XYZ file of C-alpha atoms in Angstrom:
707
model
C 0.000 0.000 0.000
C 1.395 3.398 -1.025
C 1.417 6.228 1.508
C 2.911 9.716 1.797
C 4.615 11.168 4.865
C 6.185 14.473 5.905
C 9.542 14.423 7.651
C 12.738 16.444 8.016
C 16.128 15.799 6.459
C 18.541 15.501 9.378
C 21.786 15.317 7.399
C 22.896 18.933 7.811
C 21.877 22.132 9.546
C 19.456 23.259 6.837
C 16.725 20.937 8.225
C 14.787 20.884 4.957
C 11.271 19.493 4.922
C 10.851 16.322 2.874
C 7.936 14.363 1.472
C 8.546 10.610 1.594
C 6.489 8.138 -0.409
C 6.379 4.578 0.820
C 5.098 1.329 -0.627
C 4.887 -1.213 2.164
C 8.303 -1.271 3.784
C 10.070 0.373 0.827
C 10.865 4.038 0.272
C 9.823 4.812 -3.294
C 10.660 8.511 -3.377
C 11.922 11.513 -1.441
C 11.318 15.064 -2.612
C 11.229 18.508 -1.090
C 8.110 19.464 0.849
C 6.633 22.422 -1.045
C 4.393 23.272 1.916
C 7.196 23.437 4.472
C 7.122 27.116 5.529
C 10.906 27.205 5.979
C 12.465 25.211 3.127
C 9.549 25.638 0.656
C 10.314 22.533 -1.378
C 14.099 22.872 -1.511
C 16.365 19.884 -0.893
C 19.919 19.004 -1.936
C 21.089 15.606 -3.279
C 21.829 14.272 0.207
C 18.174 14.147 1.239
C 17.254 11.458 -1.292
C 20.048 9.295 0.107
C 18.072 8.819 3.320
C 16.363 6.008 1.415
C 19.766 4.415 0.768
C 20.581 4.402 4.470
C 17.208 2.942 5.333
C 17.636 0.028 2.891
C 21.429 -0.326 3.161
C 22.336 -4.025 3.518
C 25.485 -2.935 5.374
C 23.473 -1.149 8.067
C 23.596 -3.079 11.330
C 20.259 -4.127 12.773
C 21.363 -6.450 15.597
C 24.035 -6.053 18.304
C 27.473 -7.351 17.388
C 30.026 -8.809 19.801
C 33.622 -9.258 18.717
C 34.732 -12.874 18.707
C 38.304 -13.617 17.743
C 39.025 -11.871 14.461
C 35.356 -11.581 13.561
C 31.920 -10.693 14.852
C 28.792 -12.552 15.910
C 25.252 -11.316 16.317
C 23.964 -11.242 19.883
C 20.731 -10.552 21.692
C 20.205 -7.152 23.243
C 20.186 -8.717 26.683
C 23.574 -10.351 26.177
C 25.064 -7.193 24.693
C 23.727 -4.935 27.457
C 24.968 -7.364 30.122
C 28.467 -7.428 28.658
C 28.733 -3.653 28.238
C 27.410 -2.894 31.709
C 29.618 -5.496 33.384
C 32.843 -4.401 31.696
C 32.314 -0.664 32.122
C 31.396 -1.102 35.780
C 34.498 -3.249 36.340
C 36.764 -0.632 34.761
C 35.133 2.209 36.704
C 35.561 0.301 39.998
C 39.179 -0.614 39.288
C 40.428 2.655 37.775
C 37.897 5.392 38.528
C 35.294 7.248 36.486
C 37.853 9.040 34.316
C 39.107 5.730 32.947
C 35.943 5.485 30.839
C 35.985 8.059 28.027
C 33.022 9.052 25.867
C 32.826 10.533 22.380
C 29.680 12.035 20.825
C 29.691 12.582 17.075
C 28.149 15.280 14.916
C 24.873 13.421 14.110
C 23.895 13.658 17.764
C 23.034 17.334 17.268
C 20.256 16.277 14.875
C 18.843 13.505 17.056
C 16.065 14.279 19.540
C 16.554 11.062 21.497
C 20.314 11.519 21.905
C 19.895 15.132 23.030
C 17.228 14.302 25.605
C 18.526 10.941 26.867
C 21.998 10.350 25.474
C 23.614 13.553 26.724
C 22.365 13.127 30.316
C 23.620 9.529 30.279
C 27.072 10.517 29.030
C 27.274 13.320 31.587
C 25.998 10.964 34.276
C 29.024 8.714 33.809
C 30.977 11.524 35.488
C 34.166 11.176 33.454
C 36.414 14.116 32.732
C 37.396 12.297 29.573
C 34.292 13.385 27.667
C 34.852 14.322 24.023
C 32.665 15.392 21.129
C 32.743 16.879 17.651
C 32.536 20.405 19.136
C 36.303 20.593 19.439
C 36.824 19.814 15.748
C 34.106 22.218 14.708
C 32.449 25.126 16.509
C 33.764 25.235 20.066
C 35.118 28.822 19.634
C 31.583 30.049 18.852
C 30.263 28.339 21.998
C 33.026 29.913 24.076
C 32.326 33.392 22.679
C 28.643 33.007 23.556
C 29.477 31.864 27.075
C 32.043 34.604 27.686
C 30.097 37.530 26.205
C 26.442 36.637 26.757
C 26.569 34.260 29.727
C 25.393 31.073 27.997
C 27.075 28.776 25.476
C 23.862 28.480 23.432
C 23.326 32.238 23.000
C 24.963 32.229 19.589
C 23.944 35.053 17.241
C 23.329 34.255 13.568
C 23.230 36.526 10.510
C 19.716 37.714 9.699
C 20.132 36.770 6.052
C 16.618 37.589 4.947
C 16.923 41.253 5.921
C 20.598 42.120 5.601
C 22.072 44.319 2.866
C 25.719 43.375 3.479
C 27.047 39.946 4.390
C 30.797 39.693 4.989
C 31.476 35.969 5.138
C 34.779 34.507 6.367
C 35.873 30.866 6.190
C 32.433 29.591 5.202
C 31.021 27.936 2.099
C 27.260 28.244 2.641
C 26.356 27.248 -0.922
C 27.698 23.781 -0.050
C 27.164 23.573 3.719
C 23.692 25.209 3.502
C 24.769 27.203 6.498
C 26.751 26.128 9.501
C 25.979 27.393 12.982
C 23.325 28.918 10.769
C 20.119 27.050 9.907
C 18.981 28.399 6.537
C 17.499 26.069 3.907
C 18.007 27.080 0.255
C 20.751 29.473 1.240
C 21.637 30.089 -2.417
C 18.253 31.771 -2.855
C 18.850 33.774 0.301
C 22.243 34.980 -0.970
C 20.622 35.854 -4.284
C 17.956 37.776 -2.384
C 20.614 39.982 -0.760
C 21.987 40.972 -4.160
C 18.536 41.399 -5.745
C 17.579 43.990 -3.152
C 20.753 45.944 -3.927
C 22.940 44.439 -1.209
C 26.364 42.828 -1.326
C 27.878 39.489 -0.347
C 31.635 39.551 0.278
C 33.340 36.180 0.588
C 36.777 35.991 2.269
C 38.439 32.584 1.990
C 41.751 30.966 0.951
C 39.743 29.215 -1.763
C 37.339 30.686 -4.266
C 34.627 28.293 -3.193
C 31.314 27.342 -4.755
C 29.770 30.207 -2.773
C 31.791 32.735 -4.767
C 29.376 32.232 -7.664
C 26.640 33.629 -5.410
C 28.725 36.476 -3.982
C 29.417 40.022 -5.119
C 33.138 39.727 -4.387
C 35.712 37.175 -3.305
C 38.939 38.015 -1.470
C 41.760 35.564 -0.798
C 43.124 35.386 2.755
C 46.006 33.324 4.073
C 44.815 30.483 6.320
C 44.935 31.195 10.035
C 45.065 34.999 9.758
C 41.364 35.879 10.149
C 41.861 37.325 13.633
C 44.497 39.714 12.273
C 42.138 40.888 9.530
C 39.318 41.451 12.021
C 41.584 43.387 14.388
C 42.744 45.583 11.506
C 39.110 46.289 10.609
C 38.471 47.174 14.257
C 41.437 49.554 14.226
C 39.929 51.360 11.236
C 36.633 51.713 13.099
C 38.371 53.432 16.009
C 40.762 55.488 13.874
C 37.986 56.874 11.650
C 35.409 57.380 14.431
C 33.126 54.680 13.049
C 32.397 52.935 16.360
C 28.636 53.367 16.749
C 27.133 50.600 18.886
C 23.619 52.008 18.624
C 20.854 50.834 20.952
C 23.159 48.682 23.104
C 25.865 51.341 23.589
C 25.078 51.985 27.247
C 25.286 48.254 28.020
C 28.659 47.526 26.429
C 31.831 47.375 28.504
C 35.436 46.985 27.386
C 35.483 49.585 24.587
C 38.731 51.182 25.793
C 40.411 47.775 26.020
C 39.344 46.975 22.462
C 40.773 50.269 21.174
C 44.115 49.444 22.805
C 44.080 45.878 21.490
C 43.598 47.057 17.901
C 46.522 49.489 17.922
C 49.061 46.831 16.898
C 47.156 45.963 13.708
C 47.169 48.786 11.160
C 45.854 47.672 7.755
C 49.289 47.886 6.122
C 50.765 45.443 8.626
C 47.739 43.169 8.435
C 47.890 43.172 4.633
C 51.400 41.705 4.659
C 50.243 38.777 6.775
C 46.719 38.163 5.498
C 47.168 38.873 1.796
C 44.115 41.183 1.845
C 45.104 44.641 0.478
C 45.275 47.392 3.095
C 42.834 49.685 1.292
C 40.343 46.843 0.930
C 40.576 46.232 4.704
C 39.678 49.886 5.257
C 36.804 49.702 2.803
C 35.403 46.579 4.472
C 35.367 48.302 7.855
C 33.695 51.398 6.393
C 31.081 49.357 4.545
C 30.265 47.388 7.690
C 29.909 50.572 9.748
C 27.945 52.610 7.191
C 25.509 49.967 5.933
C 22.392 50.165 8.136
C 21.680 46.437 7.863
C 24.954 44.517 7.764
C 26.645 41.564 9.415
C 30.012 39.821 9.502
C 29.858 36.028 9.832
C 32.508 33.322 10.051
C 32.457 29.580 10.212
C 34.583 26.457 10.158
C 37.584 27.986 8.400
C 37.573 30.609 11.148
C 37.057 28.321 14.126
C 39.364 25.415 13.188
C 42.662 27.300 13.112
C 45.353 28.232 15.577
C 43.580 31.490 16.534
C 40.003 30.276 16.218
C 39.014 31.450 19.683
C 40.141 35.014 19.029
C 38.533 35.087 15.590
C 35.135 33.890 16.848
C 35.229 36.543 19.581
C 36.141 39.316 17.145
C 33.226 38.474 14.854
C 30.834 39.307 17.705
C 32.832 42.389 18.660
C 32.753 43.886 15.156
C 29.003 43.405 14.897
C 28.546 45.035 18.307
C 30.819 48.016 17.611
C 29.001 48.816 14.370
C 25.501 48.597 15.843
C 24.619 45.337 14.097
C 24.270 43.129 17.167
C 20.679 42.182 18.000
C 19.340 44.317 15.167
C 17.281 43.295 12.092
C 19.570 42.533 9.178
C 22.490 42.127 11.549
C 23.574 39.419 13.993
C 20.513 38.196 15.897
C 19.334 35.474 18.261
C 16.704 32.850 17.580
C 13.644 32.329 19.734
C 13.110 28.565 19.566
C 9.829 27.030 20.660
C 11.718 24.914 23.206
C 14.011 27.326 25.021
C 17.204 25.492 25.942
C 18.739 28.482 27.719
C 16.815 27.715 30.874
C 17.338 23.965 30.535
C 21.006 23.567 29.518
C 23.995 24.583 31.584
C 25.575 27.922 30.608
C 28.951 26.288 30.036
C 32.268 26.259 31.844
C 35.810 26.862 30.651
C 39.151 25.752 32.044
C 37.795 24.294 35.285
C 40.072 21.292 34.674
C 42.623 20.244 32.073
C 43.640 17.088 30.263
C 46.089 14.792 32.033
C 48.882 14.663 29.436
C 49.005 18.046 27.697
C 46.896 20.246 29.922
C 44.303 21.237 27.307
C 41.306 23.099 28.798
C 37.807 21.718 29.227
C 34.776 23.483 27.870
C 31.285 22.551 29.025
C 32.678 19.508 30.827
C 34.414 18.182 27.702
C 38.072 17.996 26.723
C 39.330 18.656 23.187
C 39.301 15.490 21.093
C 42.868 16.292 20.016
C 43.832 14.877 23.425
C 42.009 11.550 23.140
C 44.751 9.442 21.536
C 47.427 10.563 23.985
C 45.108 9.949 26.923
C 44.788 6.337 25.733
C 48.370 5.527 24.814
C 50.229 7.472 27.541
C 50.853 5.168 30.562
C 50.234 6.244 34.120
C 47.495 6.955 36.596
C 44.357 8.279 34.975
C 44.910 6.626 31.597
C 41.780 6.089 29.499
C 41.056 2.352 29.469
C 37.571 2.199 27.953
C 35.693 4.197 25.361
C 32.020 4.638 24.521
C 31.331 6.290 21.167
C 27.911 7.532 20.054
C 27.282 8.346 16.378
C 30.906 9.254 15.743
C 33.869 8.250 13.618
C 36.840 10.045 15.215
C 39.418 7.946 13.332
C 38.389 9.973 10.287
C 37.247 13.184 11.989
C 39.868 13.803 14.687
C 43.305 15.320 14.019
C 46.056 12.760 13.436
C 43.443 10.057 13.031
C 46.138 7.508 12.273
C 47.474 7.872 15.817
C 44.002 7.375 17.252
C 43.562 4.349 14.994
C 46.684 2.846 16.571
C 45.628 3.817 20.104
C 42.133 2.275 20.118
C 43.338 -1.375 20.179
C 45.173 -0.557 23.444
C 41.873 -0.039 25.256
C 40.653 -2.672 27.687
C 37.132 -2.305 26.320
C 35.235 -0.293 23.726
C 31.539 -0.027 22.898
C 29.932 1.882 20.031
C 26.345 3.028 19.546
C 26.305 3.117 15.772
C 24.603 1.358 12.882
C 27.743 1.059 10.750
C 30.894 -0.995 11.139
C 33.187 1.878 10.200
C 36.802 2.956 10.643
C 36.269 3.620 14.357
C 33.647 1.076 15.410
C 35.708 -1.777 13.948
C 37.836 -1.437 17.106
C 34.847 -1.924 19.424
C 34.165 -5.043 21.472
C 30.426 -4.436 21.213
C 28.375 -2.460 18.680
C 24.829 -1.462 19.618
C 23.000 -0.363 16.442
C 20.149 2.138 16.811
C 17.301 2.790 14.420
C 17.917 5.096 11.452
C 16.448 8.455 10.470
C 13.088 7.381 9.036
C 12.408 4.982 11.919
C 12.471 7.630 14.617
C 10.560 10.821 15.348
C 12.207 14.180 14.874
C 12.049 17.664 16.299
C 14.868 20.136 15.662
C 15.761 20.810 19.271
C 19.308 22.207 19.128
C 19.515 23.794 15.687
C 16.306 25.793 16.140
C 18.351 28.263 18.188
C 20.566 28.903 15.137
C 17.749 29.369 12.653
C 17.412 32.483 10.475
C 13.671 32.273 11.086
C 11.690 30.969 14.047
C 9.912 27.761 13.051
C 8.749 24.547 14.686
C 8.014 21.121 13.225
C 7.432 17.667 14.634
C 7.758 14.587 12.429
C 6.618 11.178 13.661
C 8.537 8.088 12.511
C 7.648 6.866 9.036
C 8.465 3.236 9.833
C 7.846 1.436 13.115
C 10.976 0.042 14.635
C 11.259 -3.714 14.478
C 10.734 -5.828 17.579
C 14.469 -6.489 17.726
C 15.487 -2.882 17.135
C 16.184 -0.139 19.662
C 16.169 3.647 19.384
C 19.274 5.569 20.501
C 17.449 6.875 23.545
C 16.325 3.383 24.548
C 19.902 2.120 24.343
C 21.198 4.992 26.461
C 18.400 4.632 28.993
C 19.063 0.897 29.391
C 22.801 1.435 29.838
C 22.175 4.210 32.355
C 19.903 1.921 34.364
C 22.430 -0.915 34.410
C 25.556 1.173 35.027
C 24.308 4.080 37.134
C 21.272 2.552 38.829
C 17.989 4.350 39.459
C 16.044 1.873 37.399
C 12.568 2.917 38.574
C 13.135 6.598 37.848
C 14.680 5.849 34.479
C 11.816 3.571 33.517
C 9.447 6.397 34.421
C 11.417 8.816 32.244
C 11.330 6.357 29.400
C 7.611 5.689 29.587
C 6.641 8.576 27.302
C 9.867 8.676 25.331
C 11.245 11.896 23.832
C 7.723 13.057 22.979
C 6.749 13.421 26.628
C 9.741 15.644 27.346
C 9.223 17.574 24.115
C 5.607 18.260 25.037
C 6.688 19.748 28.368
C 9.350 21.871 26.683
C 6.892 23.284 24.149
C 4.320 24.203 26.803
C 6.994 25.941 28.897
C 8.545 27.703 25.892
C 8.012 31.246 24.602
C 5.090 30.247 22.367
C 3.340 27.957 24.807
C 0.912 30.667 25.894
C 1.086 32.799 22.760
C -2.443 34.088 22.167
C -2.260 34.055 18.376
C -1.641 30.309 18.323
C -3.731 29.513 21.335
C -0.642 28.032 22.937
C 1.828 25.938 20.956
C 1.795 22.271 21.942
C 2.938 18.946 20.605
C -0.675 18.066 19.911
C -0.986 21.092 17.645
C 2.321 20.402 15.933
C 1.070 16.909 15.122
C -1.785 18.602 13.282
C 0.624 20.742 11.265
C 2.751 18.072 9.512
C 4.546 20.650 7.364
C 5.575 22.726 10.390
C 4.610 26.210 11.541
C 6.226 29.598 10.902
C 6.685 31.553 14.139
C 8.042 34.703 12.527
C 11.329 36.484 11.817
C 14.145 36.930 14.302
C 13.495 39.677 16.818
C 15.464 41.781 19.270
C 16.264 39.843 22.436
C 18.826 41.865 24.420
C 19.290 42.736 27.224
C 16.563 40.515 28.663
C 18.129 37.383 27.176
C 21.364 37.717 29.186
C 21.368 35.230 32.096
C 23.317 36.390 35.104
C 24.968 39.294 33.280
C 23.062 42.185 34.851
C 21.998 43.285 31.392
C 25.593 44.152 30.439
C 27.963 42.745 27.835
C 31.711 42.795 28.436
C 33.196 42.870 24.940
C 36.752 42.437 26.236
C 36.923 39.474 28.654
C 40.357 38.670 30.059
C 40.068 35.233 28.413
C 40.673 36.889 25.046
C 42.875 39.819 26.036
C 45.319 37.398 27.640
C 45.539 35.438 24.374
C 46.435 38.450 22.216
C 50.208 38.275 22.928
C 50.233 34.881 21.201
C 48.724 36.510 18.111
C 51.246 39.350 18.229
C 54.035 36.769 18.210
C 52.498 35.291 15.063
C 52.404 38.751 13.495
C 56.050 39.382 14.313
C 57.147 35.992 12.992
C 55.073 36.131 9.792
C 57.124 35.861 6.641
C 56.746 34.683 3.102
C 58.055 31.149 2.504
C 57.727 28.465 -0.109
C 56.072 26.199 2.449
C 52.562 25.033 1.648
C 49.672 25.059 4.078
C 46.672 22.738 4.009
C 43.003 23.630 4.304
C 39.972 21.349 4.250
C 36.972 21.425 1.963
C 33.330 20.476 2.172
C 31.385 18.973 -0.718
C 27.687 19.142 -1.558
C 27.212 15.384 -1.955
C 29.264 14.472 1.092
C 28.300 14.527 4.758
C 31.472 14.033 6.791
C 32.218 10.293 6.544
C 28.901 8.673 7.318
C 26.977 9.019 4.039
C 29.659 7.567 1.793
C 27.953 4.176 1.633
C 25.235 5.677 -0.571
C 26.111 4.996 -4.198
C 24.155 7.975 -5.491
C 26.304 10.297 -3.370
C 29.725 8.874 -4.260
C 29.259 7.898 -7.914
C 30.979 9.842 -10.668
C 34.516 11.110 -10.908
C 36.688 10.894 -7.777
C 36.170 13.875 -5.513
C 38.919 13.148 -2.986
C 41.522 15.202 -4.842
C 44.130 17.709 -3.724
C 43.535 21.195 -5.127
C 46.853 22.803 -6.036
C 47.564 26.174 -7.660
C 49.162 25.662 -11.122
C 52.299 27.602 -10.180
C 52.796 25.572 -6.995
C 52.357 22.393 -9.037
C 54.737 23.504 -11.769
C 57.522 24.235 -9.285
C 57.159 20.690 -7.967
C 56.936 18.953 -11.327
C 53.260 18.041 -10.963
C 50.569 17.942 -13.637
C 46.797 17.440 -13.631
C 45.859 13.973 -12.371
C 49.337 13.069 -11.112
C 49.631 11.101 -7.900
C 51.572 13.063 -5.321
C 52.700 12.555 -1.743
C 51.374 15.051 0.779
C 53.311 14.937 4.048
C 53.226 16.728 7.375
C 54.835 16.404 10.773
C 52.660 13.378 11.555
C 52.149 11.406 8.355
C 52.032 10.982 4.580
C 49.256 10.213 2.116
C 49.112 9.694 -1.632
C 46.474 11.703 -3.446
C 45.638 12.711 -7.044
C 46.342 16.338 -7.933
C 43.727 18.694 -9.359
C 45.120 21.955 -10.729
C 43.085 25.110 -10.138
C 43.581 28.808 -9.518
C 40.602 28.691 -7.125
C 43.119 28.211 -4.300
C 45.605 30.952 -3.565
C 49.273 30.268 -4.071
C 50.858 28.457 -1.154
C 47.591 26.723 -0.221
C 46.404 23.182 -0.982
C 42.959 21.804 -0.198
C 41.754 18.269 0.562
C 38.152 17.318 1.489
C 37.386 15.737 4.843
C 35.510 12.542 5.611
C 37.241 10.197 3.173
C 39.728 7.383 3.861
C 37.625 4.211 3.722
C 40.406 1.844 2.749
C 41.076 0.434 6.216
C 40.503 -3.278 6.763
C 37.751 -4.578 8.993
C 34.953 -2.221 7.993
C 31.626 -3.217 6.479
C 31.061 -0.354 4.044
C 31.200 -1.912 0.607
C 30.192 1.108 -1.459
C 32.423 3.476 0.524
C 35.371 1.099 0.083
C 34.961 1.322 -3.695
C 35.430 5.098 -3.407
C 37.855 5.047 -0.488
C 39.902 8.187 -1.022
C 42.337 9.197 1.704
C 41.796 10.771 5.089
C 42.937 14.365 5.408
C 43.267 13.671 9.123
C 46.135 11.289 8.508
C 48.222 14.440 7.941
C 46.574 16.925 10.298
C 48.479 17.302 13.552
C 46.922 16.644 16.967
C 49.609 18.917 18.446
C 48.479 21.827 16.223
C 45.523 23.338 18.072
C 44.106 26.713 18.984
C 46.161 27.618 22.026
C 43.150 29.206 23.702
C 40.412 26.600 23.266
C 42.243 23.410 22.276
C 40.142 23.199 19.093
C 41.879 21.241 16.332
C 43.600 23.548 13.834
C 42.717 21.912 10.530
C 43.240 25.118 8.557
C 46.842 26.163 8.050
C 48.625 22.837 8.659
C 52.159 23.043 7.251
C 52.684 20.394 4.593
C 55.116 19.323 1.879
C 54.169 18.103 -1.569
C 56.253 16.038 -3.942
C 55.666 14.026 -7.079
C 55.290 10.286 -6.684
C 53.657 7.995 -4.155
C 54.267 7.234 -0.511
C 56.396 4.097 -0.613
C 55.196 3.050 2.840
C 51.604 2.523 1.663
């Protein structure tokens, strides 16, 4: 019997509405939902691949227990017993910190993991908690916590009303927004230009987004903070600091003026590669355009000065009167308000055992995980629980982590693929997939360019021998931490019961125009509901800040000498630096087993400027060896002037050639892992975030003889 269902694509931050047609237990089609008030029928190629995941013969549907050199299927009872027994033994013998946890990127899109998985992981009480934050957006979270008092108070560009978007280190045409939920972002960029506005893209690569921009400027990787400080100096020097409505609530202006003095545009131009006069013009345009915003993303946050750069983005918007203003940098008003539910975040309350990297929000940077496993001594990590993650491919120096994981006493993975990381586990607990579970965009709603709400029930019932993520976490919590009666009570209504409470307590729960938003009403609106544009939120949104914003916290001022050292040491060399790259048909590593997404010409290529290639005797399509301080890989060369001289670019998420996985399609298109040459010692000195952008590398013709 054929039926039609509304759901949400959960593969990236755009959260596009989808219409899924089903015949019995088969997905027969996925298309954009034209009646979704947010995405309005738009989807990208990834959405249709949800059907491939659902029907993938490689997807695990029963628990696996390692036996010798292979695996055997087990009952849930046997698997839960084994996991609980071993983790409890290790905790008793070596303490809570001996059991590490790692939460991957898909957890941010999973209602059950957010409501049940996170409390379980936190409940284990280990300091060795890791997640994808520290290879992604941790600097944005820190800036929110330091300036606004809560890690989730992250402002986003009001794309639908701005007349100037200055975009650093982001490729929204491919990512569809990042720390920015904005479906069909190409149309939104086009809208800026159609109403007479401008989009300025600043990136070491002329990315796919450049085709939708008014201007592209090259910048040397890792120098964004210097550019932003030079723009700030122009604002002070030319009397363009006009904070507007929030002026009386901003502290630290004098400290910012002093901090900018060392960065005149001429000096910054030598380091960044952005001409001095263009730096001045950017600052003037930002200050004089009534509705304008400066925005930065992964290229800004995953570099050696990512913390400073993320802070300066907020500062520039505040100094020019574009913070919390329409068309500027604004805050979402999600239907479930997490600010009152989630902790505001902590920073530096403890540090990692081996290198002393700082915690944020109770987590340590994942760059420390391998050394915490393979460094002997008291406090060594002896067990690992991963949830929806593949850190062997996503963490810096993944090859070292790959070698460290077999040294664990025990490892368990909650994942439905036998991938490059989970192959090291002793037990794999596979959850249901996207179309078998309900969905509500709990976390990303706070980063949306428009306030919306949508609930999607599961399209397929889970099988009798399947478990949802939240059921797995709840069962493990009961067996490891105790409190079985309370946990069974919490699990009785599932995520929907908690969601219903959150909606009723949220900002629209008693809104007269809707008669009070509730889960019952959302069930009656299968396409979702539009709750209106972003609106001014400050100062009332500032928890525990007395209505004031300190734009110059000591956390950042104390890190500026490190940047000044970089400025003094900057010099032109023939050394190459590596940056990453995102691709439209790729979603980190975990959608590469979909043939429709990986078919066609190889996309795991190294982009090299023709002049850099010529000086090294390389031609289009040649195999070359890319090496760094930690490793070497062999990769085909693709010549292009879309990267600036001295920069090479390799996409992330590839490297499926390792033995012991069960990803047959991905193995046919294996590629190489960029994180076999990124350096776990190369991190942002402030936050510990992995510095993927600006890794020093060497390139030579020929292949790596060791592989």
